[in-house]
Coordinates of N, CA, C and O in Angstrom, one line a residue:
X1 N 17.9 31.4 3.2 CA 17.0 30.2 3.6 C 15.7 30.3 2.8 O 15.1 31.3 2.8
X2 N 15.4 29.2 2.2 CA 14.1 29.1 1.5 C 13.1 28.4 2.3 O 13.4 27.5 3.0
X3 N 11.8 28.8 2.2 CA 10.7 28.2 2.9 C 10.1 27.2 2.0 O 9.3 27.5 1.1
X4 N 10.4 25.9 2.3 CA 9.8 24.8 1.5 C 8.7 24.2 2.3 O 8.8 24.0 3.5
X5 N 7.6 23.9 1.6 CA 6.4 23.3 2.4 C 6.8 21.9 2.9 O 7.5 21.2 2.2
X6 N 6.3 21.6 4.0 CA 6.6 20.3 4.6 C 5.6 19.3 4.0 O 4.5 19.6 3.6
X7 N 6.0 18.0 3.8 CA 5.2 17.0 3.3 C 4.1 16.7 4.3 O 4.3 16.7 5.5
X8 N 2.8 16.5 3.9 CA 1.8 16.2 4.8 C 2.0 14.9 5.6 O 2.6 14.0 5.0
X9 N 1.5 14.8 6.8 CA 1.6 13.6 7.6 C 0.4 12.7 7.3 O -0.7 13.2 7.3
X10 N 0.7 11.5 7.0 CA -0.4 10.5 6.8 C -1.1 10.2 8.1 O -0.4 9.8 9.1
X11 N -2.4 10.3 8.1 CA -3.1 9.9 9.3 C -4.3 8.9 8.9 O -4.8 9.0 7.8
X12 N -4.7 8.1 9.8 CA -5.8 7.2 9.6 C -7.1 8.0 9.3 O -7.4 8.9 10.1
X13 N -7.9 7.6 8.3 CA -9.1 8.4 8.0 C -10.2 8.1 9.1 O -11.2 8.8 9.2
X14 N -10.1 7.0 9.9 CA -11.1 6.7 10.9 C -10.8 7.3 12.2 O -11.7 7.8 12.8
X15 N -9.6 7.1 12.7 CA -9.3 7.5 14.1 C -8.2 8.6 14.2 O -7.8 9.0 15.3
X16 N -7.6 9.1 13.0 CA -6.6 10.1 12.9 C -5.3 9.7 13.6 O -4.5 10.6 13.9
X17 N -5.0 8.5 13.8 CA -3.7 8.0 14.3 C -2.7 8.2 13.3 O -2.9 7.7 12.1
X18 N -1.5 8.7 13.6 CA -0.4 8.9 12.6 C 0.6 7.7 12.5 O 1.5 7.7 11.8
X19 N 0.3 6.6 13.3 CA 1.3 5.5 13.3 C 0.7 4.3 12.6 O -0.4 3.9 12.8
X20 N 1.6 3.7 11.7 CA 1.2 2.6 10.9 C 2.2 1.5 10.9 O 3.4 1.8 11.0
X21 N 1.8 0.3 10.6 CA 2.6 -0.9 10.4 C 2.6 -1.1 8.9 O 1.6 -1.2 8.3
X22 N 3.8 -1.2 8.3 CA 3.9 -1.3 6.9 C 4.1 -2.8 6.5 O 4.9 -3.5 7.1
X23 N 3.2 -3.3 5.6 CA 3.3 -4.6 5.1 C 3.3 -4.6 3.5 O 2.9 -3.6 2.9
X24 N 3.7 -5.7 3.0 CA 3.6 -5.9 1.5 C 2.7 -7.0 1.2 O 2.7 -8.0 1.9
X25 N 1.9 -6.8 0.1 CA 1.0 -7.9 -0.3 C 1.1 -8.1 -1.8 O 1.5 -7.2 -2.6
X26 N 0.6 -9.3 -2.2 CA 0.6 -9.6 -3.7 C -0.7 -10.2 -3.9 O -1.2 -11.1 -3.2
X27 N -1.4 -9.8 -5.0 CA -2.7 -10.4 -5.4 C -2.6 -10.7 -6.9 O -2.2 -9.9 -7.7
X28 N -2.9 -12.0 -7.2 CA -3.0 -12.4 -8.6 C -4.3 -12.2 -9.2 O -5.3 -12.1 -8.5
X29 N -4.3 -12.0 -10.5 CA -5.6 -11.8 -11.2 C -6.4 -13.1 -11.2 O -5.9 -14.2 -10.7
X30 N -7.6 -13.1 -11.7 CA -8.5 -14.2 -11.6 C -7.9 -15.5 -12.2 O -8.1 -16.6 -11.6
X31 N -7.2 -15.4 -13.3 CA -6.6 -16.5 -14.0 C -5.1 -16.6 -13.8 O -4.5 -17.5 -14.3
X32 N -4.6 -15.7 -13.0 CA -3.1 -15.8 -12.7 C -2.2 -15.2 -13.7 O -1.0 -15.5 -13.6
X33 N -2.7 -14.5 -14.7 CA -1.8 -13.9 -15.7 C -1.1 -12.7 -15.2 O 0.0 -12.4 -15.7
X34 N -1.6 -12.0 -14.3 CA -1.0 -10.8 -13.8 C -0.9 -10.8 -12.3 O -1.7 -11.5 -11.6
X35 N 0.1 -10.1 -11.8 CA 0.3 -10.1 -10.3 C 0.4 -8.6 -9.9 O 1.1 -7.8 -10.5
X36 N -0.4 -8.3 -8.9 CA -0.5 -6.9 -8.4 C 0.2 -6.8 -7.1 O -0.1 -7.5 -6.1
X37 N 1.2 -6.0 -6.9 CA 1.9 -5.8 -5.7 C 1.4 -4.5 -5.0 O 1.3 -3.5 -5.7
X38 N 1.2 -4.6 -3.7 CA 0.7 -3.5 -3.0 C 1.4 -3.3 -1.7 O 2.0 -4.2 -1.2
X39 N 1.5 -2.0 -1.3 CA 2.0 -1.7 0.0 C 0.8 -1.4 0.9 O -0.1 -0.7 0.5
X40 N 0.7 -2.1 2.1 CA -0.4 -1.9 3.0 C 0.1 -1.2 4.2 O 1.2 -1.6 4.8
X41 N -0.6 -0.2 4.6 CA -0.3 0.5 5.9 C -1.4 0.2 6.8 O -2.6 0.5 6.5
X42 N -1.2 -0.4 8.0 CA -2.2 -0.9 8.9 C -2.1 0.1 10.1 O -1.0 0.2 10.7
X43 N -3.2 0.7 10.4 CA -3.3 1.7 11.5 C -3.0 0.9 12.8 O -3.6 -0.2 13.1
X44 N -2.1 1.4 13.7 CA -1.7 0.7 14.9 C -2.8 0.9 16.0 O -2.8 0.2 17.0
X45 N -3.7 1.8 15.8 CA -4.8 2.1 16.8 C -6.0 1.2 16.5 O -6.5 0.4 17.3
X46 N -6.6 1.4 15.3 CA -7.9 0.7 14.9 C -7.7 -0.4 13.9 O -8.7 -1.0 13.6
X47 N -6.5 -0.6 13.4 CA -6.2 -1.7 12.4 C -6.9 -1.5 11.0 O -7.0 -2.4 10.3
X48 N -7.3 -0.3 10.7 CA -7.8 0.1 9.4 C -6.6 -0.1 8.4 O -5.5 0.3 8.7
X49 N -6.9 -0.6 7.2 CA -5.8 -0.9 6.2 C -5.9 0.1 5.0 O -7.0 0.2 4.4
X50 N -4.8 0.8 4.8 CA -4.7 1.6 3.6 C -3.9 0.9 2.5 O -2.9 0.3 2.8
X51 N -4.5 0.8 1.3 CA -3.8 0.1 0.2 C -3.1 1.1 -0.7 O -3.7 2.1 -1.1
X52 N -1.9 0.8 -1.1 CA -1.1 1.6 -2.0 C -0.7 0.7 -3.1 O 0.1 -0.3 -2.9
X53 N -1.1 0.9 -4.3 CA -0.8 0.1 -5.5 C 0.6 0.4 -6.1 O 0.8 1.6 -6.4
X54 N 1.4 -0.5 -6.3 CA 2.7 -0.3 -6.8 C 2.7 -0.4 -8.3 O 2.7 0.5 -9.1
X55 N 2.7 -1.7 -8.8 CA 2.6 -1.9 -10.3 C 2.3 -3.4 -10.5 O 2.2 -4.2 -9.6
X56 N 2.0 -3.7 -11.7 CA 1.7 -5.1 -12.1 C 2.4 -5.4 -13.4 O 2.9 -4.6 -14.1
X57 N 2.6 -6.7 -13.6 CA 3.3 -7.2 -14.8 C 2.9 -8.6 -15.1 O 2.6 -9.4 -14.2
X58 N 2.8 -8.9 -16.4 CA 2.5 -10.3 -16.8 C 3.7 -11.2 -16.6 O 3.6 -12.4 -16.7
X59 N 4.9 -10.6 -16.2 CA 6.1 -11.4 -16.1 C 6.4 -11.7 -14.6 O 7.5 -12.2 -14.3
X60 N 5.5 -11.4 -13.7 CA 5.7 -11.7 -12.3 C 5.3 -13.1 -12.0 O 4.1 -13.4 -11.8
X61 N 6.2 -14.0 -12.0 CA 5.9 -15.4 -11.8 C 6.2 -15.9 -10.4 O 5.8 -17.0 -10.0
X62 N 6.8 -15.1 -9.5 CA 7.2 -15.6 -8.2 C 6.1 -15.4 -7.2 O 5.1 -14.7 -7.3

């Protein structure tokens, strides 16, 4: 048996709550040439939003 370290648990930086609601968001650049997709984790206790950036592309037209 090998001892592998466990992945850290994500907690809210404001209230230390470990429960989040996951949402997806998209933000266009100022002139609409690029689209940025993000994963948002919303704390279920205090509603603080953590942003996680996925990727962007000039070919995202939807």
